[in-house]
Short mmCIF file of C-alpha atoms and ligand atoms in Angstrom, two decimals:
data_model
loop_
_atom_site.label_atom_id
_atom_site.label_comp_id
_atom_site.label_asym_id
_atom_site.label_seq_id
_atom_site.Cartn_x
_atom_site.Cartn_y
_atom_site.Cartn_z
CA MET A 1 0.00 0.00 0.00
CA PHE A 2 2.90 2.31 0.82
CA ALA A 3 4.49 1.90 -2.65
CA ARG A 4 1.15 2.87 -4.18
CA SER A 5 1.07 5.93 -1.97
CA LEU A 6 4.52 7.04 -3.09
CA THR A 7 3.53 6.76 -6.75
CA LEU A 8 0.49 8.87 -6.08
CA LEU A 9 2.57 11.41 -4.15
CA ALA A 10 4.45 12.13 -7.36
CA CYS A 11 1.16 12.55 -9.25
CA ILE A 12 -0.17 15.44 -7.15
CA PRO A 13 2.35 18.18 -7.82
CA GLN A 14 0.42 21.15 -6.35
CA MET A 15 -0.30 19.57 -3.00
CA ASN A 16 1.93 19.88 0.02
CA ILE A 17 2.51 16.21 0.89
CA GLN A 18 5.49 15.30 3.04
CA LYS A 19 6.94 12.23 4.71
CA ASN A 20 8.30 12.24 8.30
CA PHE A 21 6.91 15.71 8.86
CA PRO A 22 7.50 17.50 12.20
CA LEU A 23 4.25 18.36 13.98
CA LEU A 24 5.79 20.60 16.63
CA PRO A 25 4.76 23.84 14.86
CA HIS A 26 1.29 22.34 14.24
CA ASN A 27 0.12 21.86 17.85
CA THR A 28 -0.25 24.64 20.42
CA PHE A 29 1.03 22.39 23.24
CA GLY A 30 4.40 22.50 21.46
CA ILE A 31 4.85 18.73 21.60
CA ALA A 32 7.47 17.16 19.33
CA ALA A 33 5.88 14.42 17.20
CA THR A 34 6.39 13.28 13.62
CA ALA A 35 3.72 12.54 11.03
CA LYS A 36 4.54 9.55 8.81
CA ILE A 37 2.65 11.26 5.98
CA PHE A 38 1.37 14.85 6.15
CA ALA A 39 -0.85 16.41 3.50
CA GLU A 40 -2.23 19.93 3.43
CA ALA A 41 -5.52 20.38 1.56
CA LEU A 42 -6.20 23.86 0.16
CA THR A 43 -9.30 22.69 -1.72
CA VAL A 44 -11.86 19.89 -1.53
CA SER A 45 -10.22 18.24 -4.54
CA ASP A 46 -6.84 18.30 -2.73
CA LEU A 47 -8.57 16.59 0.14
CA LEU A 48 -10.03 13.89 -2.10
CA ASN A 49 -6.63 13.38 -3.75
CA ALA A 50 -5.01 12.98 -0.33
CA LEU A 51 -7.60 10.34 0.61
CA ARG A 52 -6.88 8.52 -2.68
CA LEU A 53 -3.31 7.97 -1.42
CA GLY A 54 -4.86 5.09 0.51
CA VAL A 55 -2.87 5.86 3.67
CA ARG A 56 -4.88 4.94 6.77
CA PRO A 57 -5.80 5.88 9.43
CA VAL A 58 -6.48 9.51 8.58
CA PHE A 59 -6.40 12.17 11.28
CA VAL A 60 -7.81 15.58 10.37
CA LEU A 61 -5.81 18.42 11.87
CA GLY A 62 -6.87 22.05 12.12
CA GLY A 63 -4.83 24.48 14.20
CA GLY A 64 -3.75 21.75 16.64
CA SER A 65 -5.11 23.76 19.60
CA ASN A 66 -7.10 20.88 21.07
CA VAL A 67 -4.84 17.87 20.52
CA LEU A 68 -2.15 16.24 22.64
CA PHE A 69 0.24 13.99 20.73
CA THR A 70 1.52 11.23 23.05
CA HIS A 71 3.28 9.35 20.22
CA ASP A 72 4.05 9.72 16.53
CA PRO A 73 0.66 9.31 14.84
CA ALA A 74 0.28 6.44 12.37
CA GLY A 75 -1.13 6.98 8.89
CA LEU A 76 -1.98 10.31 7.32
CA ILE A 77 -2.21 13.68 9.05
CA LEU A 78 -4.55 15.69 6.85
CA LYS A 79 -4.34 19.41 7.51
CA ASN A 80 -7.42 21.35 6.52
CA SER A 81 -6.40 24.66 4.93
CA ILE A 82 -9.57 25.26 2.88
CA HIS A 83 -10.21 29.00 2.96
CA GLY A 84 -12.97 31.39 1.92
CA ILE A 85 -15.78 33.44 3.43
CA GLU A 86 -18.98 33.93 1.44
CA ILE A 87 -22.35 35.48 2.24
CA VAL A 88 -24.78 32.91 0.88
CA ARG A 89 -28.15 34.39 1.95
CA VAL A 90 -29.28 37.83 3.01
CA PHE A 91 -32.39 38.29 5.15
CA LYS A 92 -33.91 41.48 6.59
CA ASN A 93 -32.03 41.23 9.88
CA LYS A 94 -29.51 38.44 9.32
CA VAL A 95 -27.06 36.88 6.88
CA TRP A 96 -25.94 33.32 6.37
CA VAL A 97 -22.18 33.14 5.98
CA LYS A 98 -20.39 30.07 4.61
CA ILE A 99 -16.81 29.78 5.84
CA GLY A 100 -14.04 27.43 4.67
CA GLY A 101 -13.05 24.86 7.31
CA GLY A 102 -9.40 25.96 7.21
CA GLU A 103 -10.10 29.62 8.04
CA VAL A 104 -8.63 30.72 11.37
CA TRP A 105 -11.59 31.10 13.75
CA HIS A 106 -10.51 34.41 15.28
CA ASP A 107 -9.78 35.94 11.85
CA PHE A 108 -13.35 35.06 10.89
CA VAL A 109 -14.68 36.65 14.13
CA LEU A 110 -12.74 39.85 13.33
CA TRP A 111 -14.16 39.82 9.79
CA ALA A 112 -17.70 39.46 11.18
CA VAL A 113 -17.24 42.27 13.72
CA GLN A 114 -15.64 44.59 11.14
CA ASN A 115 -18.55 44.01 8.78
CA GLY A 116 -21.12 44.65 11.51
CA TYR A 117 -22.37 41.05 11.77
CA GLY A 118 -23.24 39.93 15.29
CA GLY A 119 -23.35 36.59 17.08
CA VAL A 120 -19.74 35.41 17.39
CA GLU A 121 -18.14 38.37 19.24
CA ASN A 122 -18.18 36.49 22.59
CA LEU A 123 -16.15 33.73 20.89
CA SER A 124 -13.28 36.10 20.05
CA LEU A 125 -9.70 34.83 20.35
CA ILE A 126 -10.57 31.13 20.60
CA PRO A 127 -7.64 29.49 18.79
CA GLY A 128 -8.07 27.00 15.96
CA THR A 129 -9.97 26.69 12.71
CA VAL A 130 -13.59 27.13 11.66
CA GLY A 131 -13.78 23.44 10.62
CA ALA A 132 -12.95 22.28 14.15
CA ALA A 133 -15.41 24.67 15.83
CA PRO A 134 -18.46 22.34 15.50
CA VAL A 135 -16.46 19.31 16.71
CA GLN A 136 -16.58 20.37 20.34
CA ASN A 137 -19.23 23.09 19.87
CA ILE A 138 -16.78 25.79 20.97
CA GLY A 139 -18.08 28.09 23.64
CA ALA A 140 -17.10 31.01 25.81
CA TYR A 141 -18.70 33.82 27.82
CA GLY A 142 -22.28 32.57 27.54
CA VAL A 143 -22.26 31.77 23.78
CA GLU A 144 -21.70 28.47 21.97
CA LEU A 145 -21.23 27.77 18.27
CA LYS A 146 -24.64 26.04 18.22
CA ASP A 147 -26.31 29.43 18.89
CA VAL A 148 -25.34 30.68 15.40
CA PHE A 149 -24.96 27.39 13.54
CA VAL A 150 -27.00 26.64 10.39
CA SER A 151 -25.28 23.68 8.69
CA LEU A 152 -21.95 22.24 7.60
CA GLU A 153 -20.49 20.24 4.75
CA ALA A 154 -18.09 17.39 5.38
CA ILE A 155 -16.27 14.74 3.38
CA GLU A 156 -16.67 11.20 4.67
CA LEU A 157 -13.08 9.92 4.96
CA ALA A 158 -13.93 6.30 4.12
CA THR A 159 -15.81 7.03 0.88
CA GLY A 160 -14.92 10.58 -0.18
CA ALA A 161 -18.66 11.40 -0.30
CA MET A 162 -19.78 14.93 0.56
CA ARG A 163 -22.48 15.10 3.26
CA ARG A 164 -24.44 18.07 4.58
CA PHE A 165 -25.20 18.14 8.32
CA SER A 166 -28.10 20.17 9.76
CA HIS A 167 -28.16 21.59 13.28
CA ALA A 168 -30.05 18.51 14.51
CA ASP A 169 -27.61 16.12 12.76
CA CYS A 170 -24.70 17.64 14.72
CA GLN A 171 -26.22 16.70 18.12
CA PHE A 172 -24.55 19.63 19.86
CA GLY A 173 -24.00 19.46 23.60
CA TYR A 174 -21.63 21.03 26.11
CA ARG A 175 -18.20 20.75 24.37
CA ASP A 176 -19.74 17.89 22.46
CA SER A 177 -21.24 16.92 19.11
CA PHE A 178 -21.86 13.98 16.76
CA PHE A 179 -18.21 14.45 15.66
CA LYS A 180 -16.97 13.43 19.13
CA LYS A 181 -19.34 10.42 19.26
CA GLU A 182 -20.52 8.22 16.34
CA GLY A 183 -18.88 10.59 13.84
CA LYS A 184 -15.50 10.67 15.60
CA GLY A 185 -12.60 10.47 13.14
CA LYS A 186 -14.96 9.76 10.21
CA TYR A 187 -15.33 13.18 8.53
CA CYS A 188 -13.41 16.24 7.46
CA ILE A 189 -15.55 19.37 7.83
CA THR A 190 -14.90 21.47 4.73
CA SER A 191 -17.26 24.40 5.37
CA VAL A 192 -19.54 25.75 8.07
CA THR A 193 -22.55 28.05 7.54
CA LEU A 194 -23.49 30.41 10.37
CA SER A 195 -26.38 32.84 10.85
CA LEU A 196 -25.28 36.31 11.97
CA THR A 197 -27.37 39.35 12.80
CA ARG A 198 -27.13 42.53 10.68
CA GLU A 199 -28.87 44.80 13.18
CA ARG A 200 -30.62 44.60 16.57
CA HIS A 201 -27.70 42.44 17.75
CA ARG A 202 -28.25 40.25 20.80
CA ILE A 203 -25.49 41.71 22.97
CA ASN A 204 -24.65 39.08 25.60
CA ILE A 205 -22.85 40.52 28.61
CA SER A 206 -24.25 38.04 31.13
CA TYR A 207 -20.72 37.23 32.32
CA GLY A 208 -19.54 39.53 35.12
CA ASP A 209 -16.02 39.74 33.67
CA ILE A 210 -17.34 41.26 30.43
CA ARG A 211 -19.50 43.78 32.32
CA LYS A 212 -16.54 44.80 34.53
CA THR A 213 -14.17 45.19 31.56
CA LEU A 214 -16.72 47.28 29.62
CA GLU A 215 -17.14 49.48 32.70
CA THR A 216 -13.34 49.91 32.98
CA ASN A 217 -13.29 50.78 29.26
CA GLY A 218 -15.96 53.44 29.92
CA VAL A 219 -18.54 51.70 27.68
CA SER A 220 -22.19 51.84 28.77
CA GLN A 221 -23.96 50.95 25.46
CA PRO A 222 -21.70 48.18 24.09
CA THR A 223 -21.51 47.41 20.39
CA ILE A 224 -20.41 43.99 19.07
CA ALA A 225 -16.93 45.52 18.56
CA ASP A 226 -16.83 46.63 22.22
CA VAL A 227 -17.78 43.12 23.38
CA SER A 228 -15.16 41.51 21.12
CA ARG A 229 -12.47 43.90 22.42
CA ALA A 230 -13.46 43.19 26.04
CA VAL A 231 -13.34 39.41 25.48
CA VAL A 232 -9.88 39.72 23.87
CA GLN A 233 -8.69 41.78 26.87
CA ILE A 234 -10.04 39.28 29.42
CA ARG A 235 -8.69 36.21 27.61
CA SER A 236 -5.25 37.79 27.09
CA SER A 237 -4.98 38.55 30.82
CA LYS A 238 -6.13 35.11 32.00
CA LEU A 239 -4.93 32.51 29.52
CA PRO A 240 -1.37 31.72 28.47
CA ASP A 241 -0.51 32.71 24.89
CA PRO A 242 0.32 29.41 23.10
CA ALA A 243 3.01 31.26 21.11
CA LYS A 244 4.87 31.74 24.41
CA ILE A 245 3.69 28.88 26.69
CA GLY A 246 2.52 25.62 25.13
CA ASN A 247 -1.06 24.76 26.13
CA CYS A 248 -4.47 23.71 24.81
CA GLY A 249 -6.67 26.03 26.89
CA SER A 250 -8.96 24.18 29.32
CA PHE A 251 -7.66 20.65 29.59
CA PHE A 252 -10.81 19.32 31.32
CA LYS A 253 -14.56 19.80 30.91
CA ASN A 254 -16.50 21.30 33.82
CA PRO A 255 -18.33 18.32 35.35
CA GLU A 256 -22.13 18.33 35.18
CA THR A 257 -23.62 16.43 38.08
CA GLU A 258 -26.64 15.86 40.33
CA ARG A 259 -27.46 18.58 42.89
CA ALA A 260 -26.97 15.99 45.69
CA VAL A 261 -23.27 15.78 44.76
CA LEU A 262 -22.94 19.55 45.11
CA GLU A 263 -24.74 19.47 48.46
CA ARG A 264 -22.31 16.82 49.68
CA ILE A 265 -19.34 18.96 48.55
CA GLN A 266 -20.92 22.00 50.24
CA THR A 267 -20.80 20.27 53.63
CA MET A 268 -16.98 20.60 53.37
CA TYR A 269 -16.84 23.71 51.16
CA PRO A 270 -19.96 25.82 51.79
CA LYS A 271 -18.91 28.35 49.12
CA ALA A 272 -18.33 25.76 46.36
CA PRO A 273 -19.05 27.61 43.06
CA HIS A 274 -21.59 26.14 40.65
CA PHE A 275 -23.96 26.99 37.79
CA ASP A 276 -27.54 25.75 37.73
CA LEU A 277 -28.46 23.77 34.60
CA PRO A 278 -31.94 23.85 33.03
CA ASP A 279 -32.49 20.15 33.85
CA GLY A 280 -32.06 20.72 37.61
CA ARG A 281 -28.48 19.43 37.68
CA VAL A 282 -25.43 21.64 38.31
CA LYS A 283 -22.10 22.37 36.65
CA ILE A 284 -19.09 22.71 38.96
CA PRO A 285 -16.01 24.59 37.67
CA ALA A 286 -13.23 22.00 37.16
CA GLY A 287 -10.60 24.71 37.78
CA TRP A 288 -11.96 25.24 41.31
CA LEU A 289 -11.94 21.48 42.06
CA ILE A 290 -8.32 21.18 40.80
CA GLU A 291 -7.25 24.23 42.80
CA GLN A 292 -8.71 22.79 46.05
CA CYS A 293 -6.54 19.69 45.45
CA GLY A 294 -3.42 21.89 45.46
CA TRP A 295 -2.46 21.65 41.78
CA LYS A 296 -2.69 25.32 40.75
CA GLY A 297 0.75 26.63 39.73
CA LYS A 298 2.38 23.26 40.49
CA ARG A 299 5.21 22.13 38.19
CA VAL A 300 5.89 18.44 37.52
CA GLY A 301 9.00 17.94 35.36
CA ASN A 302 8.54 19.93 32.15
CA THR A 303 4.80 20.27 32.54
CA GLY A 304 2.45 21.76 35.11
CA CYS A 305 -0.74 23.55 36.02
CA TYR A 306 -0.96 27.21 34.96
CA GLU A 307 -0.53 29.63 37.86
CA LYS A 308 -3.50 31.85 36.89
CA GLN A 309 -5.96 29.08 35.90
CA ALA A 310 -5.75 25.53 37.25
CA LEU A 311 -7.82 24.20 34.34
CA VAL A 312 -4.96 24.87 31.92
CA LEU A 313 -2.05 22.42 31.72
CA ILE A 314 1.12 23.89 30.27
CA ASN A 315 4.39 22.88 28.64
CA HIS A 316 7.26 24.61 30.44
CA GLY A 317 9.47 23.59 27.50
CA GLY A 318 10.44 20.19 26.15
CA ALA A 319 7.50 18.34 27.72
CA THR A 320 6.44 15.10 26.06
CA GLY A 321 2.80 14.25 25.44
CA GLU A 322 3.12 11.27 27.81
CA GLU A 323 4.32 13.62 30.55
CA VAL A 324 1.30 15.90 30.10
CA LYS A 325 -1.06 12.91 29.95
CA LYS A 326 0.43 11.51 33.19
CA LEU A 327 -0.11 14.82 34.95
CA ALA A 328 -3.68 15.04 33.60
CA PHE A 329 -4.53 11.59 34.98
CA ALA A 330 -2.85 12.34 38.34
CA ILE A 331 -5.15 15.39 38.57
CA ILE A 332 -8.20 13.34 37.56
CA ASP A 333 -7.43 10.74 40.27
CA SER A 334 -6.77 13.41 42.90
CA VAL A 335 -10.06 15.25 42.19
CA GLU A 336 -11.96 11.94 42.23
CA LYS A 337 -10.41 10.96 45.58
CA THR A 338 -11.27 14.32 47.14
CA PHE A 339 -14.68 15.07 45.62
CA GLY A 340 -15.95 11.77 44.18
CA LEU A 341 -16.18 13.44 40.74
CA ARG A 342 -14.23 12.10 37.76
CA LEU A 343 -13.05 14.87 35.41
CA GLU A 344 -13.17 14.25 31.67
CA PRO A 345 -10.44 15.63 29.37
CA GLU A 346 -11.67 18.21 26.85
CA VAL A 347 -8.45 17.87 24.85
CA ASN A 348 -8.19 15.07 22.27
CA ILE A 349 -5.41 12.79 23.51
CA LEU A 350 -3.78 10.86 20.67
C1 FAD B 401 -5.33 29.22 24.76
C2 FAD B 401 -6.52 28.38 24.33
C3 FAD B 401 -7.79 28.78 24.69
C4 FAD B 401 -8.92 28.02 24.31
N1 FAD B 401 -10.15 28.46 24.67
C5 FAD B 401 -11.25 27.78 24.28
C6 FAD B 401 -12.56 28.24 24.62
O1 FAD B 401 -12.73 29.29 25.25
N2 FAD B 401 -13.62 27.50 24.22
C7 FAD B 401 -13.49 26.36 23.51
O2 FAD B 401 -14.50 25.74 23.17
N3 FAD B 401 -12.26 25.89 23.17
C8 FAD B 401 -11.15 26.57 23.55
N4 FAD B 401 -9.89 26.10 23.20
C9 FAD B 401 -9.77 24.83 22.48
C10 FAD B 401 -9.62 24.98 20.93
O3 FAD B 401 -9.30 26.28 20.60
C11 FAD B 401 -10.91 24.57 20.21
O4 FAD B 401 -11.28 23.27 20.53
C12 FAD B 401 -10.75 24.68 18.68
O5 FAD B 401 -12.01 24.53 18.06
C13 FAD B 401 -9.79 23.65 18.12
O6 FAD B 401 -9.54 23.99 16.78
P1 FAD B 401 -8.31 23.41 15.98
O7 FAD B 401 -8.47 23.83 14.57
O8 FAD B 401 -7.04 23.83 16.63
O9 FAD B 401 -8.56 21.86 16.13
P2 FAD B 401 -7.47 20.71 16.30
O10 FAD B 401 -6.81 20.84 17.63
O11 FAD B 401 -6.59 20.64 15.12
O12 FAD B 401 -8.43 19.42 16.31
C14 FAD B 401 -9.32 19.21 17.37
C15 FAD B 401 -10.23 18.02 17.02
O13 FAD B 401 -11.08 18.38 15.94
C16 FAD B 401 -10.84 17.53 14.83
N5 FAD B 401 -10.88 18.39 13.64
C17 FAD B 401 -10.13 19.50 13.39
N6 FAD B 401 -10.48 20.05 12.23
C18 FAD B 401 -11.47 19.27 11.72
C19 FAD B 401 -12.24 19.30 10.53
N7 FAD B 401 -12.08 20.27 9.60
N8 FAD B 401 -13.15 18.32 10.33
C20 FAD B 401 -13.34 17.34 11.24
N9 FAD B 401 -12.64 17.25 12.38
C21 FAD B 401 -11.72 18.22 12.61
C22 FAD B 401 -9.49 16.91 15.04
O14 FAD B 401 -9.40 15.66 14.37
C23 FAD B 401 -9.46 16.78 16.55
O15 FAD B 401 -10.17 15.65 16.97
C24 FAD B 401 -8.75 26.84 23.57
C25 FAD B 401 -7.44 26.44 23.20
C26 FAD B 401 -6.34 27.20 23.57
C27 FAD B 401 -4.97 26.77 23.15
#
């Protein structure tokens, strides 16, 4: 199969296809790993050509801001670099925008804000690509991708067939979707269509941090640009910049649990923070649980827990994926022992 692949490599002159390709610049954790075969698709036909190489398994890579490589991945690493932003429908008060899966998410947010389209400003500065955004239904500051999502197009990796997914097909949940369940590893999302407001924007400043920052900025009637700026300010002050300190943002999901579990925790920690969920259950901030177990700011070898936010694991330099994984599972065990709650990684561990 490999000989066939090499022949095909020579037949696709325009495509960037490489053997033994270093992935260090392609993951925000800054982990050294090597792809056996790496292909970068600038178009859907590039993508189909890459699949025709016959190299399996295929792992679709966006910006590498939510993956932890613990070994050199087998098969083909297929980087989605399909670009383009197009307004596909115009309504009285909204537009539908179709965005290439390889567009950088934050660049798209800036484009939307600059053009006066509302809905994604709270999701400013989330790293990664548009194509990966539906995978974990990215969310921040009271907004999730599902709130603006219309549909997406994806190529099925096994057959090369194009499939359109509606909102319902994607089965969005908290940092979750069809693409993390039955659809995991089976599709490459080539474009995403979102619905954005043109006027009467739904300004969402329900998070106290945004309100405080707007107040400090002297803004009383915030526009979408004001909200985007405030979110960028907050995130830059709280989260490590992956260009300087390797990380993948929140390493764990915030656990959702029964109220009885919270009440049990409150007997020891009466001020335990939580958010009420519509179904009567509660969400407990994982960062708080980790901090109570003494991990915040702790360094273990070349990795550790970020000093300003315990939810973020960092690479102090030269960390291996195995080292980070070991720390993550030590934290999971420690939180479980203390609180009886098992944290779930948000990051895709490979
Ligand atoms: C500093 C920092 C802050 C962050 N803050 C947030 C936050 O506030 N909210 C939040 O939700 N996330 C956050 N993240 C996580 C990350 O930014 C998102 O998960 C983002 O959507 C990942 O995009 P990516 O292109 O880097 O995906 P990758 O890391 O490349 O891939 C992630 C997963 O998606 C799959 N995938 C990627 N592209 C495609 C595609 N085109 N088709 C199908 N599957 C695909 C991959 O196979 C993999 O399983 C943060 C990360 C960092 C480093």
